[in-house]
XYZ file of C-alpha atoms in Angstrom:
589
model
C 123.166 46.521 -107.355
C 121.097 49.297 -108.939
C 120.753 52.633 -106.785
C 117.069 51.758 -106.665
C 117.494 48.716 -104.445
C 119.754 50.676 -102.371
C 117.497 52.819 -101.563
C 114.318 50.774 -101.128
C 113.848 51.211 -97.662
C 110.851 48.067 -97.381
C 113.725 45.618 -98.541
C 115.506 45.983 -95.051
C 118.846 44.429 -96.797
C 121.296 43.370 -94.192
C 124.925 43.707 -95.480
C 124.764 39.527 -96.075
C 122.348 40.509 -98.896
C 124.398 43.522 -100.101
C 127.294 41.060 -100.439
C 125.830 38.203 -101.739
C 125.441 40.854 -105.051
C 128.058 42.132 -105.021
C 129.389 38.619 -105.090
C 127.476 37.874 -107.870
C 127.997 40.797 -109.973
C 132.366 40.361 -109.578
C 132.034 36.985 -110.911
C 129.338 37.377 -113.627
C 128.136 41.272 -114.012
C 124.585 41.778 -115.334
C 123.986 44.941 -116.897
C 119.901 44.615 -115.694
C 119.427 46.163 -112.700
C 116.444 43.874 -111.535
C 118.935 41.048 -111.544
C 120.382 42.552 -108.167
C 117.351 43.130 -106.679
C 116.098 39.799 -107.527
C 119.239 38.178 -105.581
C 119.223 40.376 -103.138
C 115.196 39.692 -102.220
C 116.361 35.425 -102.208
C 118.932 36.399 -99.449
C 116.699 38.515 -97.393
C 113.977 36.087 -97.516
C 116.465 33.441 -96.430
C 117.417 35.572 -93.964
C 113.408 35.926 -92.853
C 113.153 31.912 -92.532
C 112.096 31.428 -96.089
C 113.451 28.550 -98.276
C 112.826 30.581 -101.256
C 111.781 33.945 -103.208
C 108.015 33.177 -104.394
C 108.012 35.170 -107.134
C 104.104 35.248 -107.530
C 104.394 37.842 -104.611
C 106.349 40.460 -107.136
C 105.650 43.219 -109.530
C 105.131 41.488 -112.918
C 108.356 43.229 -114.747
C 110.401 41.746 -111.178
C 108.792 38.498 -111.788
C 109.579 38.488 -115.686
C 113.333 39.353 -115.484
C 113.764 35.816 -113.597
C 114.154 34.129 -116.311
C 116.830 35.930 -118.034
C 119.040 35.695 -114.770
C 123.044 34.549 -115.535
C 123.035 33.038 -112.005
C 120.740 30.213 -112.771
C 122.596 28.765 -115.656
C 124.266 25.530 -115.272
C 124.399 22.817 -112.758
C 126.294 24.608 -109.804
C 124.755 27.853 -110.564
C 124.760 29.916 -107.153
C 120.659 30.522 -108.053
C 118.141 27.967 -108.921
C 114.600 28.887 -110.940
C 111.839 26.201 -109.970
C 108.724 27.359 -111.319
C 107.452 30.751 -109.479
C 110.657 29.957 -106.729
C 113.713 31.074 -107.219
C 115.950 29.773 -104.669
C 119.992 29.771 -103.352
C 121.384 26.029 -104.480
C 121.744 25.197 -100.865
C 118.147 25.509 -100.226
C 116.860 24.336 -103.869
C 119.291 21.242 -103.274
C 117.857 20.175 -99.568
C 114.215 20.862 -100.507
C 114.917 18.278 -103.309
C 116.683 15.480 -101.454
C 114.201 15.564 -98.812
C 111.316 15.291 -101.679
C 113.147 12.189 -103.527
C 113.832 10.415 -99.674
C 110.005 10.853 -98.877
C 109.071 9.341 -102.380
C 111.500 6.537 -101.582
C 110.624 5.994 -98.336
C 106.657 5.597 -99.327
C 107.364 3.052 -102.141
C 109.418 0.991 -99.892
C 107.878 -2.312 -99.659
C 107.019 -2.711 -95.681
C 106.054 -6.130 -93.835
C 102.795 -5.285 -92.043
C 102.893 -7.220 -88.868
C 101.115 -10.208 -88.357
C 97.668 -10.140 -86.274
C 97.802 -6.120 -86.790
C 93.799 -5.781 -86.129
C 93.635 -8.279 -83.212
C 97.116 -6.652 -81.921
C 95.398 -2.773 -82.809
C 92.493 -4.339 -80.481
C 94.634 -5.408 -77.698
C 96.448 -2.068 -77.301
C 93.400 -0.008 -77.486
C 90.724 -1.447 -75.660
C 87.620 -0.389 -76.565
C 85.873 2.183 -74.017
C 82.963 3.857 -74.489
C 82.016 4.195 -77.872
C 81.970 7.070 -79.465
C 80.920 8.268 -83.120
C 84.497 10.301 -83.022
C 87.227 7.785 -84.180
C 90.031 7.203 -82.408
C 92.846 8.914 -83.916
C 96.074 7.711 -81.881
C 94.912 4.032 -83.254
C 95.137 5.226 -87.406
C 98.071 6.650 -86.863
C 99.582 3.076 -85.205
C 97.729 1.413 -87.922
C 99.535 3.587 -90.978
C 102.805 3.802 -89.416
C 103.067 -0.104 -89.363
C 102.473 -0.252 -92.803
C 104.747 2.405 -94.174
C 108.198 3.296 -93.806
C 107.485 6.996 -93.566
C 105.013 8.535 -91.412
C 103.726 12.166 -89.908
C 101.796 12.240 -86.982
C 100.559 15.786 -85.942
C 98.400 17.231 -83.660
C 98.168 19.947 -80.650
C 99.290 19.838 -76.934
C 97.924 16.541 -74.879
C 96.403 14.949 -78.108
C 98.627 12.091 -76.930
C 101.438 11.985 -79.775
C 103.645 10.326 -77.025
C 101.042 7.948 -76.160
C 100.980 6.984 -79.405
C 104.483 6.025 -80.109
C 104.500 3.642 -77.200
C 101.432 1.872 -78.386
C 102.806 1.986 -81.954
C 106.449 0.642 -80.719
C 104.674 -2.076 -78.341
C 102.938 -2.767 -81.532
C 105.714 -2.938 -83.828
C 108.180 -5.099 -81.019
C 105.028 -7.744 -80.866
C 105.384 -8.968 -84.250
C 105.912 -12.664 -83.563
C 108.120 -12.238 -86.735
C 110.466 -9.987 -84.977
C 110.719 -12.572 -82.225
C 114.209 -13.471 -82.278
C 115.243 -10.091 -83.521
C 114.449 -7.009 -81.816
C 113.909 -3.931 -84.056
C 116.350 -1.295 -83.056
C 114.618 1.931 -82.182
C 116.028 4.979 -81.866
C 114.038 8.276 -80.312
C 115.285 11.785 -81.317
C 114.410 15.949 -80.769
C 115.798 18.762 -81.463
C 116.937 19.882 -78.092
C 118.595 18.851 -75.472
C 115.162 19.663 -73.266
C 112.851 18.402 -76.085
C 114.796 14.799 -75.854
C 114.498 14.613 -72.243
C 110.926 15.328 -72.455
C 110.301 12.844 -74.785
C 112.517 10.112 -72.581
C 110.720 10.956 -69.524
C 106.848 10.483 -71.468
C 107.878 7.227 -72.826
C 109.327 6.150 -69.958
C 105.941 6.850 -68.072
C 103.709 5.653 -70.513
C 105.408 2.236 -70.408
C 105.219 1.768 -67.063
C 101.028 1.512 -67.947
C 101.543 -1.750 -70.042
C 101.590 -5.215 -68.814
C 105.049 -6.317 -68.055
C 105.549 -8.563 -71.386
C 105.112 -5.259 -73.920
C 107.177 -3.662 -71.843
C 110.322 -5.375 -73.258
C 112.853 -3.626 -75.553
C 111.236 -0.246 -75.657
C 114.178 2.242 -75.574
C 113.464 5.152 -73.470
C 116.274 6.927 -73.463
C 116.473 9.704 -76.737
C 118.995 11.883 -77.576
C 119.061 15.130 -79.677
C 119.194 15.131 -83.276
C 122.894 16.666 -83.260
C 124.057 13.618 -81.099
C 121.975 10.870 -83.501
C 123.148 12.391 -87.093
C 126.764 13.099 -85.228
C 126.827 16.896 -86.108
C 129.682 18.693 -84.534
C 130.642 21.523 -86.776
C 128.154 22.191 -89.241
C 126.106 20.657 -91.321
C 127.533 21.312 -94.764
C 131.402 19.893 -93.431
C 129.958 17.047 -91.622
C 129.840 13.583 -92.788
C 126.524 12.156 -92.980
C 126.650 9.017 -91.107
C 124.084 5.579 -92.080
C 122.025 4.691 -89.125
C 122.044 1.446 -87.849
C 118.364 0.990 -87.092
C 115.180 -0.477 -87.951
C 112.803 2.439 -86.532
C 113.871 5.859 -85.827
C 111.146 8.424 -84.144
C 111.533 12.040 -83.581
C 109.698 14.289 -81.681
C 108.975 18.623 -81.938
C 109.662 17.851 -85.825
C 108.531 21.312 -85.977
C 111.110 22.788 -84.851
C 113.683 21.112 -87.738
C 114.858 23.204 -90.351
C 115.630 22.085 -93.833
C 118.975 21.139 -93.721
C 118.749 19.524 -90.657
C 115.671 16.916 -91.885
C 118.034 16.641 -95.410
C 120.505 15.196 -93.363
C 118.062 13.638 -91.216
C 116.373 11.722 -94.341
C 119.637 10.999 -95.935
C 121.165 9.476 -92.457
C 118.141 6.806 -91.821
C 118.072 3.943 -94.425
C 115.306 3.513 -96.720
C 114.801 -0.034 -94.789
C 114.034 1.550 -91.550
C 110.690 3.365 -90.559
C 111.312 7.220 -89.686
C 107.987 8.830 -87.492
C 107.878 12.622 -87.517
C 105.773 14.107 -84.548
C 104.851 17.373 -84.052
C 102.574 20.267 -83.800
C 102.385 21.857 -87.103
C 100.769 24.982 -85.742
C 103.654 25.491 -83.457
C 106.717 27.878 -84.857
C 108.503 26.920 -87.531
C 112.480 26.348 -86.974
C 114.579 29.179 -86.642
C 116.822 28.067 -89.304
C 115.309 28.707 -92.896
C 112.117 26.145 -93.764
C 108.982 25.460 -92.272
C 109.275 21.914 -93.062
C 106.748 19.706 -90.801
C 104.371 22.846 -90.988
C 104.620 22.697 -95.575
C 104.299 18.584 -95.283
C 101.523 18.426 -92.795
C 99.532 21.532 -95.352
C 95.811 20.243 -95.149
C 96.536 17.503 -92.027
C 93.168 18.465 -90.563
C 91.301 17.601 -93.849
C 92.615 13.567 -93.817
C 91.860 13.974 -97.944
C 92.229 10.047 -97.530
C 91.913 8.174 -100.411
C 89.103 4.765 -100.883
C 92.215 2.346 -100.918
C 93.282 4.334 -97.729
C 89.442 4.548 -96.103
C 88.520 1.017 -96.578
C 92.259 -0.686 -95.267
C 91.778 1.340 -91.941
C 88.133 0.564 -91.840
C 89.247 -3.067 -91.904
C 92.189 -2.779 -89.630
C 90.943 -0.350 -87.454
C 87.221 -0.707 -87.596
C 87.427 3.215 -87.862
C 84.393 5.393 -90.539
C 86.648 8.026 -91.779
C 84.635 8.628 -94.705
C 84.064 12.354 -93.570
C 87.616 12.582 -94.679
C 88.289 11.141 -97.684
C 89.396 12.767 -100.492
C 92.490 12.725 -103.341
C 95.370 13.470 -101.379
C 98.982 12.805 -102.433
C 100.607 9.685 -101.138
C 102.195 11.358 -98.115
C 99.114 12.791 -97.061
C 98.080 8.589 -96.829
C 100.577 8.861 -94.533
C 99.909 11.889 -92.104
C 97.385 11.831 -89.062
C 96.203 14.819 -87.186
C 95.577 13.872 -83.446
C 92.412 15.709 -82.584
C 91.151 15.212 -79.139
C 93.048 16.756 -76.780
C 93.118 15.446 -73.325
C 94.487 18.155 -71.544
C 92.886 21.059 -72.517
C 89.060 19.916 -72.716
C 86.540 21.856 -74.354
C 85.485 24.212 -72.175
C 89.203 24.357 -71.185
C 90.591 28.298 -70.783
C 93.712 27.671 -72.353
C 92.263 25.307 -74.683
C 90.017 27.972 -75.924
C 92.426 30.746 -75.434
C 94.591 28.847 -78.196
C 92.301 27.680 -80.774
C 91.115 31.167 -81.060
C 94.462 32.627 -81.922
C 95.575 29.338 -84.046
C 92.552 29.884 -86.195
C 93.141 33.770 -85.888
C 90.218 34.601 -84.572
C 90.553 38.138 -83.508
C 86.727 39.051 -82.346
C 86.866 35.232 -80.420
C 90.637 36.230 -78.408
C 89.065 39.706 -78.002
C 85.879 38.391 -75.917
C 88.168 36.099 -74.418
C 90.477 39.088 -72.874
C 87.607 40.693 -71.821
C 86.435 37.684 -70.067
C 89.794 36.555 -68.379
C 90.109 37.824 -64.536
C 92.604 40.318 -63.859
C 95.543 38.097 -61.766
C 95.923 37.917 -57.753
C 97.759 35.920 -55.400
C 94.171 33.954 -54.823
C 93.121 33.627 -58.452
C 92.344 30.161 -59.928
C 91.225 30.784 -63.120
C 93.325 28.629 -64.990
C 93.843 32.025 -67.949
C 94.420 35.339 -66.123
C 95.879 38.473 -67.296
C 97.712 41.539 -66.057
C 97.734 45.129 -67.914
C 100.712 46.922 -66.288
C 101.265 50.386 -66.552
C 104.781 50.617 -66.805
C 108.546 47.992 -66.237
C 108.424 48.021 -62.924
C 104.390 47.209 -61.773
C 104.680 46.050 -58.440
C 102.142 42.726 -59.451
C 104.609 41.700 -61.546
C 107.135 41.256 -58.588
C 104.708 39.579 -56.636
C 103.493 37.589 -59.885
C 107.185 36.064 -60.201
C 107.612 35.682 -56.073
C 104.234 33.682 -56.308
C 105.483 31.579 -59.463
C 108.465 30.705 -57.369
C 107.683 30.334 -53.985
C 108.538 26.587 -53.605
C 111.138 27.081 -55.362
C 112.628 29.845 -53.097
C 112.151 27.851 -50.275
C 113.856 24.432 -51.454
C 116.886 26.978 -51.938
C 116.425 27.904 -48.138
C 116.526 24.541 -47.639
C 120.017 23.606 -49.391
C 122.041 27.224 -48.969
C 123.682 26.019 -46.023
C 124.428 22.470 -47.375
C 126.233 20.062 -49.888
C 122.934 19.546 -52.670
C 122.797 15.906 -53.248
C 121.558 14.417 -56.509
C 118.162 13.938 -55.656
C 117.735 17.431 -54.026
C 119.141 19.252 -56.935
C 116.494 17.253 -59.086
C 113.532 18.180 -56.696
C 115.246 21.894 -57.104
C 115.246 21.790 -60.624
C 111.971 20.452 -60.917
C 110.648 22.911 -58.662
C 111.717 25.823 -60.618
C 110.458 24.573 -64.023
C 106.995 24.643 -62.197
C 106.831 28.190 -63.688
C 108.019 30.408 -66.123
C 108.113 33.588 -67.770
C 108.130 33.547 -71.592
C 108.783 36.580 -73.778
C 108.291 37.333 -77.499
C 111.152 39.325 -77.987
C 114.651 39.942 -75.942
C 115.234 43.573 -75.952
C 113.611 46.481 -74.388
C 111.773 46.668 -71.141
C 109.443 43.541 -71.532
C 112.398 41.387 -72.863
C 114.494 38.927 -71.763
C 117.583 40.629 -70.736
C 115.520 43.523 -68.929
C 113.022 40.956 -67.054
C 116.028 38.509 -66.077
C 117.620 41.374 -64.535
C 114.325 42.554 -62.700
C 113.249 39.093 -61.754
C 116.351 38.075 -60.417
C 115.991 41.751 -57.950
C 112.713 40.973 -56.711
C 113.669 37.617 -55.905
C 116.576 39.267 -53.794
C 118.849 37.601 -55.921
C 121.932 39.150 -57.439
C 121.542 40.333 -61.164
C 124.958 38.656 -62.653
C 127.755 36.572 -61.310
C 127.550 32.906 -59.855
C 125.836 32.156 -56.191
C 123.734 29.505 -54.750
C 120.273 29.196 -57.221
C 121.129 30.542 -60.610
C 119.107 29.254 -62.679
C 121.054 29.050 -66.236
C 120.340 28.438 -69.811
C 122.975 26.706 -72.076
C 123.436 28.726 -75.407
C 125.362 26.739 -77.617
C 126.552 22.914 -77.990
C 129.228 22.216 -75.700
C 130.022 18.830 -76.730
C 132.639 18.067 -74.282
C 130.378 18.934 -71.394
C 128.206 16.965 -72.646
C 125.445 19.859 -72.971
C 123.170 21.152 -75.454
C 121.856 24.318 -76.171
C 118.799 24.818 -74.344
C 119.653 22.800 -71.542
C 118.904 24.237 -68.130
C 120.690 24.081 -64.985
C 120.931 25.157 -61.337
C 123.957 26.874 -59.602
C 124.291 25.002 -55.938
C 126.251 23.989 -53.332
C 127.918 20.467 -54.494
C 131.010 18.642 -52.192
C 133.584 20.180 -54.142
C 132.250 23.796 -54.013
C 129.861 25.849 -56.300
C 128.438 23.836 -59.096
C 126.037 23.796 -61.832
C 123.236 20.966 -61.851
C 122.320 19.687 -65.010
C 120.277 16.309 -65.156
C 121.573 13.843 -67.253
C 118.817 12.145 -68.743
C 119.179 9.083 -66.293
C 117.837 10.352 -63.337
C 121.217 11.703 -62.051
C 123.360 15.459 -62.314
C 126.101 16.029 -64.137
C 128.005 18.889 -62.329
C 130.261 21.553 -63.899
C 132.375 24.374 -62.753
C 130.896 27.688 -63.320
C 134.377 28.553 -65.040
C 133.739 26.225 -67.704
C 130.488 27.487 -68.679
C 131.717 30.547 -71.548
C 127.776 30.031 -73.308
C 125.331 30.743 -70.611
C 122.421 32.994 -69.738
C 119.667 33.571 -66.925
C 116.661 31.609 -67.344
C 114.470 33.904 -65.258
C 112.969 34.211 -68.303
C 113.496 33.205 -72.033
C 112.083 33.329 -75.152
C 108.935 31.535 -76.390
C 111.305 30.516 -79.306
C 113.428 28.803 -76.882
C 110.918 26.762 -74.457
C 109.876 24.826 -77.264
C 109.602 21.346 -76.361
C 109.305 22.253 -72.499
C 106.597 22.386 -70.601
C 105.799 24.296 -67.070
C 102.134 24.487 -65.021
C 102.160 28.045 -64.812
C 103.216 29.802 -67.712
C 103.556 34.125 -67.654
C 103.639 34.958 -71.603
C 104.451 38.522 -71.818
C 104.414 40.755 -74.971
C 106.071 44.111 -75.657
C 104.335 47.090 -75.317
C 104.242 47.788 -79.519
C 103.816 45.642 -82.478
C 107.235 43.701 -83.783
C 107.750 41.597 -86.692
C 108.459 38.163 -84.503
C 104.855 38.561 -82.826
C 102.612 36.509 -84.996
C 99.686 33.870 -83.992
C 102.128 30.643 -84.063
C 103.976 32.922 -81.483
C 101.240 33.390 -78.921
C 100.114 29.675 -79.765
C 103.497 28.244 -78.974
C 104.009 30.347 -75.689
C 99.734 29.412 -74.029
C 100.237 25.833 -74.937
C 103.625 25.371 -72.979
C 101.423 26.119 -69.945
C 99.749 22.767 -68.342
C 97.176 24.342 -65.580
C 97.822 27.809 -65.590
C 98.622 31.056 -67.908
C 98.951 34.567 -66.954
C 98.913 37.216 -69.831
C 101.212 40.116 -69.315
C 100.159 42.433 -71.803
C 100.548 46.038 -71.390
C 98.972 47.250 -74.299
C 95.948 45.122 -75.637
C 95.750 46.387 -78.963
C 99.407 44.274 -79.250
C 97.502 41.758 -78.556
C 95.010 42.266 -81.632
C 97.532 42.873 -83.718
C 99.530 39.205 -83.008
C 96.113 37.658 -83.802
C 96.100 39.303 -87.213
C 99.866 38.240 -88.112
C 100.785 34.672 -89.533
C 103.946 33.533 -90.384
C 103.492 31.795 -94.172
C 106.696 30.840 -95.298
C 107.807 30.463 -98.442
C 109.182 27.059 -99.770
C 107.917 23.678 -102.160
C 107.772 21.124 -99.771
C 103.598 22.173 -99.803
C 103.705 20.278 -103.035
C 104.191 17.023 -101.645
């Protein structure tokens, strides 16, 4: 590593990059010192989320010494070259299975069922008519005739909605008649897969009892379905056995996960990615449904592709045609969104800072009401002056009051099923969300606070703890993410988690070596939850994880109501401003 990179303070090199050169210089030394600096920038940039080093982005003598690299040469070189990306093998190599599995997946022959119009028809009876077409009915129409399909769009566009009416669709194919497709539904998440259980579950309780026959609505997370108990590089990737597999929050999936996603599902079964693709990206390196779903909003459909949904669907979608690529045939953006309306405050509150419209979120903040115990406007904020504002204790004893009393309720008593459900249910009403974890508007500090105004104790196990799960515990059956209650069960003090059938599954507090307080957590981890009062609170200064899809993920997790905690406005501003863009091919596709 040359003394320059050493001492290049705007690298921020953690000691993975350091040693990934140093690596690379005991088994094949390179006399040019931009060689280490060029490795060193693919590691940190993996380490950032990226699934690769754009070189574009570099001085033109950085750029230029690619090429010469000894760490790209041969088959298992450690490096791979791609153009302007220079990538580690383990990225390079899942970018390009997931590339030749969507390729094969789209030239798939698929059966389009029989009666598909008159079926389309059936399924979405026509309302009032509008000039606006109706979105959720393309995408059922393309995903019946392909065996690869995105379907994108914000919160309430009715992605779930969708599925039902695309499975109802799919199971009514008098050829499938006599054999059932076998569907299997998917998220990331432990919470994510619930969520999607308990919407399709509900929305097929609104069809007539015939089409209401063998649609699964039970899912499962995407470590259970591909069998992942390790990690993924040592685990076996296992075939499906299924006709139809559908996964939900695809946003959240990083790139090795949707390799082995792709690679588990045969190319005979349909796969259906939903997901917001202006939500954050995964956590793990990639940004994949975000880099596939580049240019959703502009359709770029092609004649072939206009005049077969004109004739299936009776939909005009000629003010989106255009040349785009065979997958882009193949994605739908859901645009009507029916539960933030137009004139909606959170609706408006987050398509001004998706579309980074700083003057728009700025008139908006002025706008908002400042928040009270009596306020009911559904976007309200709150500018404290230091940690410990007294409206933010009253803010959280508010948030929680039916909460607090259901645990009056059950303090003296065994909790039964059904009343740790209704408890559980009760607290996810609201929630505090947080951009970052440290410092005095993090999670750790706000936990601790929250849980003292509350007159709760700040650590150690009592009656209504409200825990997160951190990490798979596959023999308890629980996933990281996965919330639970700490309550009064028959056999002493227990945790509540639901099950995912309607009942609790109820563990020792002793066996639970992976948990936190979920007083508050980050934005990152309430994706694929939902709550009807959401406080989003930022840090008092500018960090690197406060970005636009940031503040867009946190307002859209609230259903009725959001409460800004923001203690300096001009952090605000400044999230606007920041995008995350990261680096990777899949935007070729």
């Amino acid at each position: 590593m040359s003394a320059s990179l050493a001492e290049n303070d705007t690298l921020a090199l953690t000691g993975l990059d350091r040693a990934l050169v140093a690596f690379l210089q005991a088994v094949q030394p390179s006399l040019e010192p931009l060689h280490g600096e060029l490795a060193a920038r693919v590691s940190q940039q993996f380490g950032l989320g990226h699934a690769c080093l754009d070189l574009s982005t570099l001085a033109p003598e950085l750029r230029q010494s690619a090429a010469s690299l000894p760490w790209i040469k041969g088959p298992n070189s450690p490096l791979v070259l791609d153009g302007a990306r220079l990538y580690l093998r383990r990225n390079w190599s899942a970018e390009q299975s997931i590339r030749a599995s969507i390729a094969a997946r789209l030239a798939q022959p698929c059966p389009v069922p029989e009666n598909l119009s008159a079926t389309l028809s059936q399924l979405f009876e026509e309302g009032t008519q509008t000039a606006a077409p109706d979105w959720q009915k393309v995408a059922c129409a393309l995903a019946a005739r392909k065996r690869f399909t995105l379907i994108t769009g914000g919160p309430g566009t009715g992605k779930t909605t969708t599925v039902v009416r695309l499975l109802t669709l799919l199971q009514a194919d008098p050829a499938r008649q006599h054999s059932p497709l076998r569907i299997a539904l998917a998220a990331p998440t432990g919470k994510a897969a619930a969520r999607l259980g308990e919407s399709i579950a509900s929305a097929v309780q609104k069809l007539p009892e015939p089409l209401r026959q063998h649609i699964p609505t039970q899912a499962v997370t995407l470590h259970k379905l591909l069998q992942v108990r390790s990690n993924l590089a040592q685990d076996a990737v296992p075939e499906l056995a299924v006709d139809l597999v559908v996964v939900d929050e695809a946003s959240m999936i990083d790139l090795d996960m949707m390799a082995r996603l792709l690679a588990a599902v045969p190319l005979s079964a349909s796969l259906i990615l939903l997901g917001d693709k202006d939500q954050l990206a995964s956590v793990e390196a990639g940004a994949v449904m975000g880099q596939l779903c580049a240019g959703a909003d502009l359709g770029r459909y092609t004649p072939d592709t206009l005049a077969w949904l004109a004739q299936t669907t009776g939909a005009d979608l000629s003010a989106w045609a255009g040349d785009g690529s065979s997958l882009a045939q193949q994605t739908v953006m859901l645009r009507l969104s029916h539960r933030f309306a137009d004139d909606s405050g959170i609706g408006q509150w987050a398509r001004a800072v998706n579309a980074g419209d700083s003057a728009g979120v700025a008139r908006l903040w002025r706008q908002a009401p400042d928040w009270r115990r009596d306020a009911s406007a559904s976007v309200t904020r709150l500018q404290p002056g230091q940690a410990h504002d007294p409206r933010l204790k009253a803010l959280v004893q508010q948030g929680w009051q039916a909460w607090l009393q259901q645990l009056e309720n059950v303090k003296s008593s065994a909790c039964s099923d059904a009343q740790a459900l209704a408890a559980l249910k009760a607290f996810a009403n609201f929630q505090v969300l947080c951009a970052v974890r440290d410092g005095p508007w993090g999670v750790d500090s706000l936990n601790q606070r929250i849980a003292s105004s509350m007159g709760l104790p700040a650590e150690g196990w009592y009656t209504g703890r409200p825990v997160m799960v951190t990490r798979n515990d596959y023999n308890l059956k629980l996933m990281n993410g996965d919330v639970g209650l700490c309550l009064n069960h028959t056999r002493g003090l227990r945790v509540a988690f639901p099950d995912g059938q309607g009942g609790m599954r109820w563990v020792l507090p002793a066996r639970l070596d992976a948990v936190e307080p979920v007083f508050a957590m980050t934005v990152h981890k309430s994706q694929g939850s939902e709550f009807d009062h959401v406080a989003l609170v930022l840090p008092d200064r500018p960090v690197a994880v406060l970005t636009r899809e940031l503040l867009y993920t946190g307002m859209t997790r609230a259903k009725e109501q959001l409460t800004l905690v923001v203690p300096q406005a001009q952090v605000l501003w400044h999230a606007v401003a920041a995008q995350v863009l990261r680096s990777g091919g899949l935007t070729d596709l």
